């Protein structure tokens, strides 16, 4: 966007370090990564060229819920992204720990660092991950830090609270890592990558030199041909002995002993949680995932725990294939501060402090993908704020990113928030291949993509519209092409000229034609809801003074301060009758306002 930007980080060498699983994507998360790519973000391209295994989840189901996932080379992902930042024009990267913010007249104007160097700025974006007063637990053992081997941001929390921002505690965890040569793979089920990998970046609209070559400097970035030389993962499971070890030692777990006060992720539970909450399950699946091409380290997906190290050893050795496994790093839980996200506007700007934006786990989310999406939106809006222009807001019907941010701001969260397809009421519109179509106007308006890519996407949209119209209006044997396709969902036959188009155009055309009835129903529903989304609520509206509004609703509305009627309608405890009363009050206010 051409804005002069500073990135402050406590350790330059761990920029883009994958603290947990070195995987990108998954259910709904894969769609988010494609949306990030459509808005000019780096996550998708970085994943493609450092990926070591690619799988399309839900392949047997409809295209709307199919989600790409990739296992990455942990160090290659990190090194390439650090290099990309170093080569980015208008961006200065500097190593220092932010110790506090600088405020003036209720606005943030910069930050202080541990080096006694102050940096002044028009806008500030905070992305603290799990480092905000981060505390790691292995049984009763505690160490300060946002992840193993790294630091804890201990003083920034006080600065945020001083500004009136409420903070609470959350918890997440990570499994042990084991040495690959100590694993017995002979009895395990192999999971290979897809023969035809589904990539994350839109390679059909970007120039090929985007992959490795940096035109301005001639430098070569790390990476390899996307989808090449994939590495297998392996499936194993817990045993009755595993369950006995966990149950006998629950009192030693940091989470069950009361050592941890923060709430953990419901959808990525620890092994202790799995055995307690799902006692009817005879066993739990685990996945052994390689951490990279040039390391023998494996990640045990599904074995997150905060049990003491000696118990972890026994637990790992109770699992088929891991009887003699050597642990390289222990599992641990980490507690950290977060700011309940109802304290933000849809732009991700703080309601309490002007010019301050928050993104990622500080807003109560979990996952690299959710964090990257917020960082992108917060970054764009930090620039728009400086320029005095309207913020980028992505609607719920446009993208999973819109659902994510609206959920956070409107509903808040008391546990680490994770995106699922079920959270999006218009998910039929969110097939992963359509992200460039859905977000094109936002990318174009905010100058987030190169001129060449904008042109390529524009042509792609034109060709897609042409072919949808053609199939819906041109006859073949037995009727229109579109009718034949809806009867014959194996997608044959097709006009020869359509077969000559790119795979991306063909797939989007077929999705729109075959599922036309469902998509039109979604569009009608969106049209019905458009009016309430457009009705703005005055920022200073006193809900307690509105006659007929239920007290519970007034309290909730006063707390969340929705920006429009659509948001208000999604707040738990606010019913349609309350919305009708609000609509009447807003209309009355509008009639009383003087007009030029």
Coordinates of C-alpha atoms in Angstrom, one line a residue:
X1 CA 0.0 0.0 0.0
X2 CA 3.1 2.2 0.0
X3 CA 3.0 3.0 3.8
X4 CA 6.2 3.4 5.7
X5 CA 6.1 0.5 8.2
X6 CA 8.2 -0.8 11.1
X7 CA 8.1 -4.4 12.3
X8 CA 9.3 -4.8 15.9
X9 CA 9.9 -8.3 17.1
X10 CA 11.6 -9.7 20.2
X11 CA 13.7 -12.1 18.1
X12 CA 14.3 -11.7 14.4
X13 CA 15.5 -15.3 14.1
X14 CA 12.1 -16.6 15.1
X15 CA 10.0 -14.6 12.7
X16 CA 7.3 -17.0 11.3
X17 CA 8.4 -19.7 13.7
X18 CA 5.7 -22.3 13.8
X19 CA 5.2 -22.8 17.5
X20 CA 2.9 -25.7 17.2
X21 CA 2.2 -28.0 14.2
X22 CA 4.1 -27.0 11.1
X23 CA 0.9 -27.3 9.0
X24 CA -1.2 -24.7 7.2
X25 CA -4.9 -25.1 6.3
X26 CA -7.5 -27.6 7.2
X27 CA -11.3 -27.4 7.6
X28 CA -12.3 -23.7 6.9
X29 CA -8.7 -22.7 7.6
X30 CA -7.6 -23.7 4.1
X31 CA -10.3 -21.3 2.7
X32 CA -8.9 -18.5 4.9
X33 CA -5.4 -19.0 3.5
X34 CA -6.8 -18.7 -0.1
X35 CA -8.6 -15.5 1.0
X36 CA -5.4 -14.2 2.4
X37 CA -3.7 -14.8 -0.9
X38 CA -6.6 -13.1 -2.7
X39 CA -5.9 -10.0 -0.6
X40 CA -2.2 -10.0 -1.2
X41 CA -0.9 -11.9 1.8
X42 CA 2.2 -14.1 1.9
X43 CA 1.0 -17.2 3.7
X44 CA -0.3 -19.2 0.7
X45 CA 2.8 -18.7 -1.5
X46 CA 5.1 -19.4 1.4
X47 CA 3.3 -22.6 2.2
X48 CA 3.3 -23.8 -1.4
X49 CA 7.0 -23.5 -1.9
X50 CA 8.0 -24.9 1.5
X51 CA 5.3 -27.6 1.7
X52 CA 6.3 -31.3 2.1
X53 CA 2.8 -32.8 2.0
X54 CA -0.5 -31.6 0.5
X55 CA -3.9 -33.1 1.1
X56 CA -7.4 -32.0 0.2
X57 CA -9.7 -32.6 3.1
X58 CA -13.4 -33.7 2.6
X59 CA -12.6 -34.6 -1.0
X60 CA -15.6 -37.0 -1.2
X61 CA -17.9 -34.2 -0.1
X62 CA -19.2 -31.1 -2.0
X63 CA -16.7 -28.4 -3.2
X64 CA -18.0 -25.9 -0.6
X65 CA -16.5 -27.8 2.3
X66 CA -13.4 -29.2 0.6
X67 CA -10.3 -27.6 2.3
X68 CA -6.7 -27.7 1.4
X69 CA -4.1 -28.6 4.0
X70 CA -0.3 -28.8 3.8
X71 CA 2.5 -30.0 6.1
X72 CA 5.4 -27.5 5.8
X73 CA 9.1 -27.7 6.3
X74 CA 9.2 -25.8 9.6
X75 CA 12.6 -24.1 9.1
X76 CA 12.2 -23.4 5.4
X77 CA 8.9 -21.8 6.0
X78 CA 10.4 -19.5 8.6
X79 CA 13.6 -18.7 6.7
X80 CA 11.8 -17.8 3.5
X81 CA 9.3 -15.5 5.2
X82 CA 12.0 -13.7 7.1
X83 CA 13.9 -13.2 3.8
X84 CA 10.7 -12.0 2.1
X85 CA 10.2 -9.3 4.9
X86 CA 13.9 -8.2 4.6
X87 CA 13.3 -7.6 0.8
X88 CA 10.0 -5.8 1.2
X89 CA 10.2 -2.1 0.3
X90 CA 8.9 0.4 2.8
X91 CA 9.3 -2.1 5.6
X92 CA 12.0 -1.9 8.3
X93 CA 12.5 -4.9 10.6
X94 CA 14.1 -4.3 14.0
X95 CA 14.8 -6.5 17.0
X96 CA 13.5 -5.2 20.3
X97 CA 11.0 -6.2 22.8
X98 CA 8.1 -3.7 23.2
X99 CA 7.8 -2.9 26.9
X100 CA 4.9 -0.4 26.7
X101 CA 2.9 1.9 24.6
X102 CA 3.1 5.7 24.4
X103 CA -0.2 7.5 24.8
X104 CA -1.2 11.1 24.2
X105 CA -4.7 12.5 24.6
X106 CA -6.4 9.0 24.5
X107 CA -4.5 8.0 21.4
X108 CA -1.5 5.7 20.9
X109 CA 1.4 7.6 19.4
X110 CA 4.2 5.0 19.6
X111 CA 5.9 2.4 21.8
X112 CA 8.8 1.9 24.2
X113 CA 11.3 -1.0 24.0
X114 CA 13.6 -2.9 26.3
X115 CA 16.5 -1.1 24.6
X116 CA 15.3 2.3 25.9
X117 CA 14.6 3.3 22.2
X118 CA 11.2 4.8 21.6
X119 CA 9.4 4.5 18.2
X120 CA 6.7 7.0 17.2
X121 CA 4.0 6.1 14.8
X122 CA 0.6 7.3 13.5
X123 CA -0.9 3.9 14.1
X124 CA 0.2 0.7 16.0
X125 CA -0.8 -2.9 15.4
X126 CA -0.2 -5.3 18.3
X127 CA 0.3 -9.0 17.5
X128 CA 1.5 -10.7 20.6
X129 CA 0.7 -14.4 20.0
X130 CA 1.1 -16.3 23.2
X131 CA 3.9 -14.1 24.5
X132 CA 1.8 -11.6 26.6
X133 CA 2.8 -12.6 30.1
X134 CA 3.4 -16.1 28.6
X135 CA 3.9 -18.8 31.2
X136 CA 4.7 -22.4 30.2
X137 CA 3.8 -25.5 32.3
X138 CA 5.3 -29.0 32.3
X139 CA 3.5 -30.6 35.3
X140 CA 4.3 -28.4 38.3
X141 CA 7.4 -26.9 36.5
X142 CA 6.8 -23.3 35.3
X143 CA 8.9 -21.2 32.9
X144 CA 8.2 -17.7 31.6
X145 CA 7.9 -17.6 27.8
X146 CA 5.6 -17.5 24.8
X147 CA 7.0 -20.8 23.6
X148 CA 9.8 -23.2 24.6
X149 CA 13.2 -21.4 24.3
X150 CA 11.8 -18.0 23.8
X151 CA 10.9 -14.9 25.9
X152 CA 7.8 -13.6 27.7
X153 CA 6.5 -10.0 27.1
X154 CA 6.0 -9.1 30.8
X155 CA 5.4 -5.4 30.9
X156 CA 3.1 -4.6 27.9
X157 CA 0.0 -6.0 29.7
X158 CA 0.3 -3.2 32.3
X159 CA 0.4 -0.6 29.5
X160 CA -2.7 -2.0 27.9
X161 CA -4.6 -2.1 31.2
X162 CA -3.5 1.4 32.0
X163 CA -5.2 2.5 28.7
X164 CA -8.5 0.8 29.9
X165 CA -8.2 -2.4 27.9
X166 CA -9.5 -5.4 29.8
X167 CA -7.3 -8.5 29.8
X168 CA -8.1 -12.1 30.6
X169 CA -6.1 -15.4 30.4
X170 CA -6.3 -18.2 27.8
X171 CA -4.3 -21.5 27.5
X172 CA -3.1 -23.6 24.7
X173 CA -0.7 -26.5 24.4
X174 CA 1.6 -28.5 22.2
X175 CA 2.7 -32.2 22.0
X176 CA 6.1 -33.7 22.5
X177 CA 8.5 -34.0 19.6
X178 CA 10.3 -37.3 19.0
X179 CA 13.4 -38.5 17.0
X180 CA 12.3 -40.1 13.8
X181 CA 14.9 -42.8 13.8
X182 CA 13.6 -44.0 17.2
X183 CA 10.1 -44.6 15.7
X184 CA 9.1 -48.1 14.5
X185 CA 7.1 -47.4 11.4
X186 CA 6.6 -51.1 10.4
X187 CA 3.1 -51.5 12.0
X188 CA 1.8 -48.0 11.4
X189 CA -0.6 -46.8 8.7
X190 CA 1.1 -44.5 6.1
X191 CA -0.6 -41.3 4.9
X192 CA 0.8 -40.1 1.6
X193 CA 0.1 -36.7 0.0
X194 CA -2.3 -36.3 -2.9
X195 CA -0.9 -37.2 -6.3
X196 CA -2.3 -34.0 -7.7
X197 CA -1.8 -31.5 -4.8
X198 CA -4.2 -28.7 -4.2
X199 CA -2.1 -25.6 -3.7
X200 CA -3.0 -22.5 -1.7
X201 CA -1.7 -19.6 -3.8
X202 CA -3.5 -18.6 -7.0
X203 CA -0.7 -19.5 -9.4
X204 CA -2.9 -18.9 -12.5
X205 CA -3.1 -15.1 -11.9
X206 CA 0.5 -14.4 -10.6
X207 CA 3.7 -14.3 -12.6
X208 CA 5.9 -17.4 -12.1
X209 CA 8.8 -15.3 -10.8
X210 CA 6.7 -14.7 -7.6
X211 CA 7.8 -18.1 -6.5
X212 CA 11.5 -17.7 -5.9
X213 CA 13.1 -14.8 -7.8
X214 CA 13.0 -11.3 -6.5
X215 CA 13.2 -9.0 -9.6
X216 CA 14.5 -5.9 -7.9
X217 CA 17.5 -7.4 -6.3
X218 CA 18.2 -10.6 -8.2
X219 CA 18.2 -12.6 -4.9
X220 CA 17.0 -16.2 -4.9
X221 CA 14.5 -17.1 -2.1
X222 CA 14.4 -20.5 -0.4
X223 CA 11.9 -23.1 -1.6
X224 CA 11.1 -25.8 -4.2
X225 CA 8.6 -26.6 -6.9
X226 CA 5.2 -26.8 -5.1
X227 CA 4.0 -30.3 -4.5
X228 CA 7.2 -32.0 -5.4
X229 CA 8.9 -34.8 -3.4
X230 CA 6.2 -35.1 -0.8
X231 CA 6.9 -36.8 2.6
X232 CA 4.5 -39.3 4.3
X233 CA 2.8 -38.9 7.6
X234 CA 1.9 -41.9 9.8
X235 CA -1.1 -42.8 11.8
X236 CA -1.1 -44.5 15.2
X237 CA -3.4 -44.4 18.3
X238 CA -3.5 -44.5 22.1
X239 CA -4.0 -47.7 24.0
X240 CA -5.7 -48.8 27.2
X241 CA -2.3 -48.4 28.9
X242 CA -2.1 -44.8 27.6
X243 CA -5.5 -44.0 29.2
X244 CA -4.4 -45.6 32.5
X245 CA -1.2 -43.6 32.6
X246 CA -3.1 -40.3 32.0
X247 CA -5.9 -41.1 34.5
X248 CA -3.4 -42.2 37.2
X249 CA -1.6 -38.9 36.9
X250 CA -4.3 -36.4 36.3
X251 CA -3.6 -34.7 39.6
X252 CA -0.1 -33.9 38.3
X253 CA -1.3 -32.2 35.1
X254 CA -0.9 -28.5 35.3
X255 CA -4.4 -28.1 33.8
X256 CA -6.2 -30.5 36.2
X257 CA -4.2 -29.5 39.3
X258 CA -5.4 -25.9 39.2
X259 CA -2.0 -24.5 38.2
X260 CA -3.5 -23.1 35.0
X261 CA -6.3 -20.5 35.3
X262 CA -6.7 -19.9 31.5
X263 CA -9.3 -21.6 29.4
X264 CA -8.1 -24.0 26.8
X265 CA -9.2 -24.7 23.2
X266 CA -12.4 -26.9 23.1
X267 CA -11.7 -28.1 19.6
X268 CA -8.0 -29.0 20.1
X269 CA -8.1 -30.6 23.5
X270 CA -5.2 -32.0 25.5
X271 CA -4.9 -35.8 25.8
X272 CA -6.1 -35.4 29.5
X273 CA -9.2 -33.7 28.2
X274 CA -9.8 -36.4 25.6
X275 CA -9.8 -39.2 28.2
X276 CA -11.9 -37.3 30.7
X277 CA -14.5 -35.7 28.3
X278 CA -14.7 -38.6 25.8
X279 CA -14.5 -41.5 28.2
X280 CA -16.6 -43.7 25.9
X281 CA -14.0 -43.7 23.2
X282 CA -11.8 -46.8 23.2
X283 CA -8.8 -45.0 21.7
X284 CA -7.8 -41.7 20.1
X285 CA -6.0 -41.3 16.8
X286 CA -2.6 -39.7 16.7
X287 CA -0.6 -38.6 13.6
X288 CA 3.2 -38.6 13.3
X289 CA 4.1 -35.7 11.1
X290 CA 7.7 -34.8 9.9
X291 CA 8.9 -31.3 10.8
X292 CA 10.9 -30.8 7.6
X293 CA 13.1 -32.3 4.9
X294 CA 16.4 -31.7 6.7
X295 CA 15.5 -32.8 10.2
X296 CA 14.6 -36.1 11.8
X297 CA 12.1 -34.5 14.2
X298 CA 8.5 -35.6 14.3
X299 CA 5.4 -34.0 15.8
X300 CA 2.8 -36.2 17.5
X301 CA -0.4 -34.5 16.4
X302 CA -3.2 -35.2 19.0
X303 CA -1.0 -35.7 22.1
X304 CA -1.0 -32.2 23.5
X305 CA -0.4 -32.4 27.3
X306 CA 0.9 -30.6 30.4
X307 CA 1.8 -33.7 32.3
X308 CA 5.2 -34.0 34.0
X309 CA 8.1 -35.1 31.8
X310 CA 8.5 -38.6 33.4
X311 CA 4.8 -39.2 32.8
X312 CA 5.1 -38.0 29.2
X313 CA 7.9 -40.5 28.6
X314 CA 5.7 -43.4 29.9
X315 CA 2.7 -42.1 27.9
X316 CA 4.7 -41.8 24.6
X317 CA 6.1 -45.3 25.1
X318 CA 2.6 -46.8 25.5
X319 CA 1.7 -45.8 21.9
X320 CA 2.2 -48.3 19.0
X321 CA 5.4 -47.4 17.0
X322 CA 6.7 -45.2 19.8
X323 CA 7.7 -47.9 22.3
X324 CA 11.4 -46.9 22.1
X325 CA 10.8 -43.3 21.0
X326 CA 13.4 -40.7 22.1
X327 CA 11.9 -37.3 23.1
X328 CA 13.6 -34.2 21.7
X329 CA 11.2 -31.6 23.3
X330 CA 8.6 -32.1 26.0
X331 CA 5.0 -31.2 25.6
X332 CA 3.9 -28.2 27.5
X333 CA 0.9 -25.9 28.1
X334 CA 1.2 -22.1 27.8
X335 CA -0.9 -19.5 29.5
X336 CA -1.1 -15.9 28.1
X337 CA -3.1 -12.7 28.3
X338 CA -5.7 -11.8 25.7
X339 CA -8.0 -8.8 25.2
X340 CA -11.7 -9.9 24.9
X341 CA -12.4 -8.9 21.3
X342 CA -15.7 -7.1 21.9
X343 CA -13.4 -4.2 22.8
X344 CA -12.7 -3.7 19.0
X345 CA -14.4 -2.1 16.0
X346 CA -14.9 -4.2 12.9
X347 CA -11.7 -2.5 11.6
X348 CA -9.8 -4.2 14.5
X349 CA -9.1 -0.8 16.0
X350 CA -9.5 -0.6 19.7
X351 CA -12.7 1.0 21.0
X352 CA -10.8 2.2 24.1
X353 CA -7.6 3.7 22.4
X354 CA -7.7 5.4 19.1
X355 CA -5.1 4.4 16.4
X356 CA -4.4 1.1 18.3
X357 CA -5.1 -2.1 16.3
X358 CA -5.1 -5.7 17.7
X359 CA -4.6 -8.9 15.7
X360 CA -4.1 -12.6 16.3
X361 CA -4.1 -14.5 19.6
X362 CA -4.4 -11.3 21.6
X363 CA -8.0 -11.2 20.2
X364 CA -8.7 -14.7 21.6
X365 CA -8.2 -16.8 18.4
X366 CA -6.1 -19.9 17.9
X367 CA -4.3 -20.9 14.7
X368 CA -1.8 -19.4 12.3
X369 CA -4.5 -18.9 9.7
X370 CA -6.9 -16.9 11.8
X371 CA -4.0 -14.7 13.1
X372 CA -2.7 -14.0 9.5
X373 CA -6.2 -13.0 8.4
X374 CA -6.5 -10.5 11.2
X375 CA -3.0 -9.2 10.8
X376 CA -3.7 -8.5 7.1
X377 CA -7.0 -6.6 7.9
X378 CA -5.5 -4.7 10.8
X379 CA -2.5 -3.7 8.7
X380 CA -4.7 -2.4 5.8
X381 CA -6.9 -0.5 8.3
X382 CA -3.9 1.0 10.1
X383 CA -2.9 2.6 6.8
X384 CA -6.5 3.7 6.0
X385 CA -6.7 5.3 9.4
X386 CA -3.5 7.3 8.7
X387 CA -4.9 8.4 5.4
X388 CA -8.3 9.4 6.8
X389 CA -10.1 6.9 4.6
X390 CA -12.9 4.4 5.3
X391 CA -11.7 1.1 6.7
X392 CA -11.7 -2.3 4.9
X393 CA -14.6 -4.3 6.3
X394 CA -15.3 -7.7 4.9
X395 CA -18.9 -8.8 5.2
X396 CA -20.0 -12.2 6.5
X397 CA -21.3 -13.2 3.1
X398 CA -18.0 -12.4 1.4
X399 CA -15.5 -14.6 3.2
X400 CA -14.5 -16.6 6.2
X401 CA -12.4 -13.7 7.2
X402 CA -15.6 -11.6 7.5
X403 CA -17.2 -14.3 9.6
X404 CA -14.2 -14.5 11.8
X405 CA -13.9 -10.8 12.6
X406 CA -17.7 -10.3 12.9
X407 CA -17.9 -13.2 15.4
X408 CA -15.1 -11.8 17.5
X409 CA -16.3 -8.3 17.6
X410 CA -20.0 -9.1 18.0
X411 CA -20.0 -12.3 20.1
X412 CA -16.6 -12.3 21.8
X413 CA -15.0 -15.5 23.0
X414 CA -14.2 -17.1 26.3
X415 CA -12.0 -19.8 24.8
X416 CA -9.5 -19.9 21.9
X417 CA -11.6 -19.3 18.8
X418 CA -11.2 -21.6 15.9
X419 CA -12.8 -21.2 12.5
X420 CA -15.1 -24.0 11.2
X421 CA -17.2 -24.2 8.1
X422 CA -20.3 -24.5 10.3
X423 CA -19.7 -21.0 11.7
X424 CA -20.5 -19.4 8.3
X425 CA -24.2 -19.3 7.4
X426 CA -23.2 -18.6 3.7
X427 CA -20.5 -21.2 3.4
X428 CA -21.9 -22.5 0.1
X429 CA -20.5 -19.3 -1.4
X430 CA -17.0 -19.9 0.1
X431 CA -15.6 -22.7 -2.0
X432 CA -11.8 -22.3 -1.8
X433 CA -11.3 -21.6 -5.5
X434 CA -13.6 -18.6 -5.5
X435 CA -11.6 -16.4 -3.1
X436 CA -10.2 -14.1 -5.8
X437 CA -13.7 -13.6 -7.2
X438 CA -15.2 -12.8 -3.9
X439 CA -12.5 -10.4 -2.7
X440 CA -11.4 -8.8 -6.0
X441 CA -13.0 -5.4 -5.4
X442 CA -11.5 -5.1 -1.9
X443 CA -8.0 -6.0 -3.2
X444 CA -8.4 -3.5 -6.1
X445 CA -9.7 -0.7 -4.0
X446 CA -7.0 -1.0 -1.4
X447 CA -4.1 -1.6 -3.8
X448 CA -3.2 -4.9 -2.3
X449 CA -2.1 -6.7 -5.5
X450 CA 0.2 -5.9 -8.4
X451 CA -1.3 -4.2 -11.5
X452 CA -0.5 -7.3 -13.5
X453 CA -2.3 -9.6 -11.1
X454 CA -5.3 -7.3 -11.0
X455 CA -5.5 -7.6 -14.8
X456 CA -5.2 -11.4 -14.7
X457 CA -8.0 -11.7 -12.1
X458 CA -10.2 -9.3 -14.0
X459 CA -9.8 -11.5 -17.2
X460 CA -10.5 -14.6 -15.1
X461 CA -13.7 -13.1 -13.8
X462 CA -14.8 -12.1 -17.3
X463 CA -14.1 -15.6 -18.8
X464 CA -16.0 -17.2 -15.9
X465 CA -19.0 -15.0 -16.4
X466 CA -18.9 -15.7 -20.2
X467 CA -18.9 -19.4 -19.8
X468 CA -21.7 -19.5 -17.1
X469 CA -23.9 -17.4 -19.4
X470 CA -23.0 -19.6 -22.4
X471 CA -23.8 -22.9 -20.6
X472 CA -27.1 -21.5 -19.3
X473 CA -28.2 -20.2 -22.7
X474 CA -26.8 -22.5 -25.3
X475 CA -28.4 -25.8 -26.4
X476 CA -26.7 -29.2 -26.8
X477 CA -28.3 -32.6 -27.3
X478 CA -31.3 -32.9 -25.0
X479 CA -31.5 -29.3 -23.9
X480 CA -29.2 -26.6 -22.5
X481 CA -25.6 -27.4 -21.6
X482 CA -26.3 -26.3 -18.0
X483 CA -29.3 -28.6 -17.6
X484 CA -27.2 -31.5 -18.9
X485 CA -24.5 -30.8 -16.4
X486 CA -26.9 -30.6 -13.5
X487 CA -28.3 -34.0 -14.5
X488 CA -24.8 -35.5 -15.2
X489 CA -22.7 -34.3 -12.2
X490 CA -19.6 -36.2 -13.4
X491 CA -19.0 -33.0 -15.4
X492 CA -19.1 -34.5 -18.9
X493 CA -19.5 -33.7 -21.7
X494 CA -18.1 -30.1 -21.9
X495 CA -17.6 -27.8 -24.9
X496 CA -14.1 -28.1 -26.3
X497 CA -13.5 -24.4 -25.9
X498 CA -14.3 -24.6 -22.2
X499 CA -11.8 -27.5 -21.9
X500 CA -9.2 -25.2 -23.3
X501 CA -9.6 -22.7 -20.4
X502 CA -7.5 -23.0 -17.2
X503 CA -8.4 -25.6 -14.6
X504 CA -9.3 -22.8 -12.2
X505 CA -11.8 -21.2 -14.6
X506 CA -13.4 -24.6 -15.5
X507 CA -13.9 -25.6 -11.8
X508 CA -15.5 -22.2 -10.9
X509 CA -17.8 -22.3 -13.9
X510 CA -18.9 -25.9 -13.1
X511 CA -19.5 -25.0 -9.5
X512 CA -21.7 -22.1 -10.4
X513 CA -23.7 -24.0 -13.0
X514 CA -24.1 -27.3 -11.2
X515 CA -25.0 -25.8 -7.8
X516 CA -26.9 -22.8 -9.3
X517 CA -30.1 -23.4 -7.3
X518 CA -28.3 -23.5 -4.0
X519 CA -26.2 -20.5 -4.8
X520 CA -29.2 -18.4 -5.9
X521 CA -31.0 -19.3 -2.6
X522 CA -27.9 -18.0 -0.7
X523 CA -28.0 -14.8 -2.8
X524 CA -31.7 -14.3 -2.0
X525 CA -31.0 -14.7 1.7
X526 CA -28.2 -12.2 1.6
X527 CA -30.4 -9.7 -0.3
X528 CA -33.0 -10.0 2.5
X529 CA -30.4 -9.3 5.2
X530 CA -28.7 -6.4 3.3
X531 CA -31.0 -3.7 4.7
X532 CA -30.3 -4.5 8.4
X533 CA -26.5 -4.5 7.7
X534 CA -26.8 -1.1 6.1
X535 CA -28.6 0.6 9.0
X536 CA -26.0 2.2 11.1
X537 CA -26.5 2.6 14.9
X538 CA -25.4 6.0 16.3
X539 CA -22.2 5.5 18.4
X540 CA -23.6 7.5 21.3
X541 CA -27.1 5.8 21.4
X542 CA -28.3 5.3 25.0
X543 CA -29.9 1.9 25.0
X544 CA -31.2 2.2 28.6
X545 CA -33.4 5.1 27.5
X546 CA -35.2 3.2 24.7
X547 CA -38.8 2.5 25.7
X548 CA -39.9 -1.2 25.2
X549 CA -36.3 -2.5 24.9
X550 CA -35.8 -5.5 27.3
X551 CA -33.3 -4.8 30.1
X552 CA -31.2 -7.8 29.2
X553 CA -31.0 -6.6 25.6
X554 CA -30.2 -3.0 26.6
X555 CA -27.3 -4.3 28.8
X556 CA -25.9 -6.5 26.0
X557 CA -26.2 -3.8 23.4
X558 CA -24.6 -1.2 25.7
X559 CA -21.7 -3.7 26.3
X560 CA -21.1 -4.6 22.7
X561 CA -21.9 -1.3 21.0
X562 CA -22.8 -2.9 17.6
X563 CA -22.1 -0.7 14.6
X564 CA -25.2 -1.7 12.6
X565 CA -28.5 -3.6 13.0
X566 CA -27.0 -6.7 11.4
X567 CA -24.4 -6.9 14.1
X568 CA -27.0 -6.2 16.8
X569 CA -29.1 -9.1 15.6
X570 CA -26.3 -11.6 16.1
X571 CA -25.6 -10.7 19.8
X572 CA -26.7 -13.5 22.1
X573 CA -29.8 -12.5 24.0
X574 CA -31.0 -9.9 21.5
X575 CA -34.2 -11.1 19.8
X576 CA -36.1 -9.9 16.6
X577 CA -38.5 -7.8 18.7
X578 CA -35.6 -5.9 20.1
X579 CA -34.3 -5.3 16.6
X580 CA -37.7 -3.9 15.5
X581 CA -37.7 -1.5 18.5
X582 CA -34.2 -0.4 17.6
X583 CA -35.1 0.1 14.0
X584 CA -38.1 2.4 14.9
X585 CA -35.8 4.4 17.3
X586 CA -33.1 4.9 14.7
X587 CA -35.7 6.0 12.1
X588 CA -37.2 8.5 14.6
X589 CA -33.7 9.9 15.3
X590 CA -33.1 10.2 11.6
X591 CA -36.3 12.2 11.1
X592 CA -35.4 14.6 13.9
X593 CA -31.9 15.3 12.5
X594 CA -31.6 18.6 10.6
X595 CA -31.1 18.1 6.9
X596 CA -29.3 20.6 4.6

